[in-house]
Short mmCIF file of C-alpha atoms in Angstrom, two decimals:
data_model
loop_
_atom_site.label_atom_id
_atom_site.label_comp_id
_atom_site.label_asym_id
_atom_site.label_seq_id
_atom_site.Cartn_x
_atom_site.Cartn_y
_atom_site.Cartn_z
CA UNK A 10 37.42 -0.63 100.69
CA UNK A 11 37.90 -1.30 104.38
CA UNK A 12 35.15 -0.63 106.86
CA UNK A 13 32.24 -1.81 108.93
CA UNK A 14 28.94 -2.74 107.34
CA UNK A 15 25.60 -3.19 109.01
CA UNK A 16 22.55 -4.56 107.31
CA UNK A 17 19.82 -3.81 106.80
CA UNK A 18 19.63 -0.04 107.40
CA UNK A 19 15.93 -0.26 108.32
CA UNK A 20 14.23 -3.29 109.83
CA UNK A 21 10.62 -3.83 110.79
CA UNK A 22 9.42 -6.75 112.87
CA UNK A 23 6.26 -7.80 114.63
CA UNK A 24 6.21 -7.95 118.40
CA UNK A 25 7.28 -11.34 119.73
CA UNK A 26 9.60 -12.18 116.84
CA UNK A 27 13.33 -12.62 117.21
CA UNK A 28 15.44 -10.62 114.77
CA UNK A 29 19.16 -10.75 113.93
CA UNK A 30 21.18 -7.66 113.00
CA UNK A 31 24.28 -8.14 110.91
CA UNK A 32 27.69 -6.54 111.53
CA UNK A 33 30.73 -7.29 109.38
CA UNK A 34 34.19 -5.69 109.36
CA UNK A 35 37.17 -6.22 107.08
CA UNK A 36 39.58 -4.11 109.14
CA UNK A 37 41.13 -7.15 110.82
CA UNK A 38 40.06 -5.76 114.21
CA UNK A 39 40.04 -8.07 117.22
CA UNK A 40 37.41 -6.21 119.25
CA UNK A 41 33.77 -5.63 118.28
CA UNK A 42 30.88 -3.93 120.07
CA UNK A 43 27.13 -3.46 119.93
CA UNK A 44 25.46 -0.29 121.18
CA UNK A 45 21.89 0.88 121.39
CA UNK A 46 20.93 4.55 120.92
CA UNK A 47 17.58 6.02 121.94
CA UNK A 48 16.39 9.59 121.23
CA UNK A 49 18.00 12.12 123.54
CA UNK A 50 20.32 9.53 125.02
CA UNK A 51 23.87 8.57 124.40
CA UNK A 52 24.98 5.13 123.37
CA UNK A 53 24.57 2.22 125.76
CA UNK A 54 26.72 -0.89 125.47
CA UNK A 55 24.86 -4.16 124.87
CA UNK A 56 27.64 -6.69 124.28
CA UNK A 57 31.31 -6.60 123.34
CA UNK A 58 33.87 -9.12 122.16
CA UNK A 59 37.61 -8.79 122.71
CA UNK A 60 38.50 -11.73 120.52
CA UNK A 61 36.96 -14.52 118.45
CA UNK A 62 34.84 -17.04 120.39
CA UNK A 63 34.64 -14.72 123.39
CA UNK A 64 32.13 -12.04 124.34
CA UNK A 65 31.01 -10.17 127.45
CA UNK A 66 27.78 -8.55 128.58
CA UNK A 67 27.61 -4.79 128.53
CA UNK A 68 25.32 -2.55 130.55
CA UNK A 69 22.03 -3.58 128.94
CA UNK A 70 22.44 -7.19 127.75
CA UNK A 71 19.04 -8.48 128.88
CA UNK A 72 16.92 -9.58 125.92
CA UNK A 73 19.87 -9.72 123.53
CA UNK A 74 22.29 -12.43 122.41
CA UNK A 75 25.44 -12.44 120.28
CA UNK A 76 27.96 -14.81 118.74
CA UNK A 77 31.55 -14.35 117.57
CA UNK A 78 32.43 -17.39 115.52
CA UNK A 79 34.47 -15.42 112.99
CA UNK A 80 36.78 -12.47 113.50
CA UNK A 81 34.97 -10.35 110.94
CA UNK A 82 31.41 -11.01 112.08
CA UNK A 83 29.47 -10.13 115.27
CA UNK A 84 25.71 -10.62 114.77
CA UNK A 85 23.23 -9.39 117.37
CA UNK A 86 19.92 -11.14 118.00
CA UNK A 87 17.12 -9.11 119.56
CA UNK A 88 14.87 -11.63 121.27
CA UNK A 89 11.24 -11.41 122.24
CA UNK A 90 12.41 -11.00 125.84
CA UNK A 91 13.64 -7.47 125.08
CA UNK A 92 10.85 -5.25 126.43
CA UNK A 93 11.46 -2.20 124.27
CA UNK A 94 13.47 -3.20 121.19
CA UNK A 95 12.65 -0.24 118.94
CA UNK A 96 15.91 1.73 118.70
CA UNK A 97 18.93 2.59 116.58
CA UNK A 98 21.60 -0.10 116.83
CA UNK A 99 25.26 0.65 116.20
CA UNK A 100 28.10 -1.80 115.74
CA UNK A 101 31.73 -0.81 116.26
CA UNK A 102 35.16 -2.39 116.07
CA UNK A 103 38.67 -1.52 117.22
CA UNK A 104 42.11 -3.07 116.67
CA UNK A 105 42.16 -4.04 120.34
CA UNK A 106 40.05 -2.96 123.30
CA UNK A 107 42.61 -0.21 123.99
CA UNK A 108 42.13 1.68 120.70
CA UNK A 109 39.51 4.08 119.38
CA UNK A 110 36.37 2.45 118.06
CA UNK A 111 35.17 2.73 114.47
CA UNK A 112 31.43 2.65 113.92
CA UNK A 113 29.19 1.18 111.27
CA UNK A 114 26.27 3.12 109.71
CA UNK A 115 23.68 1.65 112.08
CA UNK A 116 20.41 -0.29 111.79
CA UNK A 117 17.12 1.28 112.80
CA UNK A 118 14.85 -1.43 114.21
CA UNK A 119 11.13 -0.79 114.58
CA UNK A 120 8.96 -3.34 116.31
CA UNK A 121 5.29 -3.00 115.40
CA UNK B 5 29.33 3.33 137.28
CA UNK B 6 30.76 6.37 135.60
CA UNK B 7 28.47 9.10 134.35
CA UNK B 8 29.20 11.67 131.71
CA UNK B 9 27.23 14.90 131.51
CA UNK B 10 27.33 16.99 128.34
CA UNK B 11 26.33 20.63 128.10
CA UNK B 12 24.55 22.19 126.47
CA UNK B 13 22.07 19.57 125.26
CA UNK B 14 21.51 21.59 122.10
CA UNK B 15 23.12 24.59 120.49
CA UNK B 16 22.05 26.84 117.63
CA UNK B 17 24.63 29.22 116.19
CA UNK B 18 25.07 31.46 113.19
CA UNK B 19 27.69 30.44 110.65
CA UNK B 20 31.06 31.93 111.54
CA UNK B 21 30.50 31.93 115.29
CA UNK B 22 32.69 30.09 117.77
CA UNK B 23 31.19 27.55 120.17
CA UNK B 24 32.14 25.23 123.01
CA UNK B 25 30.67 21.91 124.15
CA UNK B 26 31.53 20.52 127.57
CA UNK B 27 31.76 16.99 128.92
CA UNK B 28 32.02 16.44 132.67
CA UNK B 29 32.74 13.22 134.54
CA UNK B 30 31.99 12.31 138.12
CA UNK B 31 35.28 10.40 138.24
CA UNK B 32 38.82 10.90 136.96
CA UNK B 33 38.95 9.72 133.38
CA UNK B 34 41.33 7.19 131.90
CA UNK B 35 40.66 8.29 128.34
CA UNK B 36 38.20 10.67 126.70
CA UNK B 37 36.92 10.32 123.14
CA UNK B 38 35.01 12.80 121.01
CA UNK B 39 32.76 11.60 118.20
CA UNK B 40 30.48 13.33 115.70
CA UNK B 41 27.25 11.81 114.39
CA UNK B 42 24.97 12.87 111.58
CA UNK B 43 21.36 12.03 112.41
CA UNK B 44 20.58 8.41 111.57
CA UNK B 45 24.18 7.53 110.80
CA UNK B 46 27.19 6.04 112.54
CA UNK B 47 29.71 7.90 114.67
CA UNK B 48 32.85 9.48 113.25
CA UNK B 49 35.91 9.53 115.50
CA UNK B 50 37.27 13.04 116.08
CA UNK B 51 39.90 12.93 118.83
CA UNK B 52 41.10 11.04 121.87
CA UNK B 53 42.62 12.65 124.96
CA UNK B 54 44.42 10.80 127.69
CA UNK B 55 46.78 13.10 129.58
CA UNK B 56 45.78 15.84 131.99
CA UNK B 57 46.10 19.22 130.27
CA UNK B 58 46.25 17.61 126.82
CA UNK B 59 44.97 19.56 123.85
CA UNK B 60 44.46 18.36 120.27
CA UNK B 61 43.29 20.15 117.16
CA UNK B 62 42.02 19.05 113.79
CA UNK B 63 41.09 21.71 111.27
CA UNK B 64 38.80 24.09 113.20
CA UNK B 65 38.03 21.76 116.09
CA UNK B 66 40.05 21.77 119.32
CA UNK B 67 39.54 19.38 122.23
CA UNK B 68 41.02 19.81 125.69
CA UNK B 69 41.18 17.67 128.82
CA UNK B 70 41.61 19.49 132.12
CA UNK B 71 44.48 18.78 134.52
CA UNK B 72 42.24 16.82 136.89
CA UNK B 73 41.01 14.70 133.95
CA UNK B 74 37.37 15.17 134.89
CA UNK B 75 36.28 17.68 132.28
CA UNK B 76 36.79 18.00 128.55
CA UNK B 77 35.77 20.72 126.15
CA UNK B 78 35.31 20.73 122.38
CA UNK B 79 35.73 24.10 120.73
CA UNK B 80 34.77 24.91 117.15
CA UNK B 81 36.16 28.06 115.59
CA UNK B 82 34.30 29.89 112.82
CA UNK B 83 31.53 27.30 112.61
CA UNK B 84 30.21 26.13 109.24
CA UNK B 85 27.02 24.26 108.27
CA UNK B 86 29.18 21.16 107.78
CA UNK B 87 29.86 21.17 111.52
CA UNK B 88 26.19 20.52 112.27
CA UNK B 89 25.37 17.20 113.91
CA UNK B 90 25.44 15.45 117.25
CA UNK B 91 28.65 15.55 119.25
CA UNK B 92 29.21 12.79 121.79
CA UNK B 93 31.92 12.32 124.36
CA UNK B 94 32.85 8.83 125.49
CA UNK B 95 34.99 7.86 128.45
CA UNK B 96 37.13 4.76 128.72
CA UNK B 97 36.76 3.92 132.37
CA UNK B 98 38.42 5.81 135.15
CA UNK B 99 41.86 5.97 136.73
CA UNK B 100 42.52 2.97 138.91
CA UNK B 101 39.79 0.92 137.32
CA UNK B 102 39.66 -1.67 134.58
CA UNK B 103 38.37 -0.37 131.30
CA UNK B 104 38.74 -3.17 128.71
CA UNK B 105 37.78 -0.60 126.09
CA UNK B 106 34.25 -0.19 127.38
CA UNK B 107 33.11 3.30 126.53
CA UNK B 108 30.47 5.17 128.50
CA UNK B 109 28.89 7.97 126.47
CA UNK B 110 27.35 11.30 127.34
CA UNK B 111 23.85 12.03 126.06
CA UNK B 112 25.13 14.10 123.16
CA UNK B 113 24.94 17.75 122.11
CA UNK B 114 22.90 18.64 119.03
CA UNK B 115 24.58 21.41 117.04
CA UNK B 116 22.71 23.43 114.42
CA UNK B 117 24.59 25.97 112.31
CA UNK B 118 22.50 28.48 110.38
CA UNK B 119 23.99 29.82 107.13
#
């Protein structure tokens, strides 16, 4: 079954702790993306990667970090420097950056 | 940066009614995507429009992009409870710019369909 998986679906962390969100795809897509969604707002791009071992900052990269060591994996770390980390995080992938994006089910992060 | 404005922000209709959601850009669009989202879930790709005047349909949903490529509409005919959710438009940069697949999204339209 091809698709994008994100884990876990719900994540709770204490303030000041770093946390890593998982995103895996078996669609053989080159491009992968991380978005953040807050209530009443659309999606905002955090980081994106056009190809393995390369990634670029999106519109709201401060307080986040990523890696792209494997084609199928694009983990996102929410660091303690992120001022307001509680949000719904969505990962997406596309065959190339010029195709439609396919989204994972999302991870809801709550920082207590 | 490009901004996308969706209207209305929310919509409540009776089953069987037609409805339209609009997405307006401040700049000429390179590509316009429509997605649907159930609350707390990922986005489902609906349609992509690229040419001025283009129109695409899938089942009871029709999306159009105006000739100037600054406004798109999503029309649902004979709405059903299964159409309920959040509809988001996303734009892939603007004409003359460099997009690299970066999508800018509107704030979403929440659709409720009463049986």
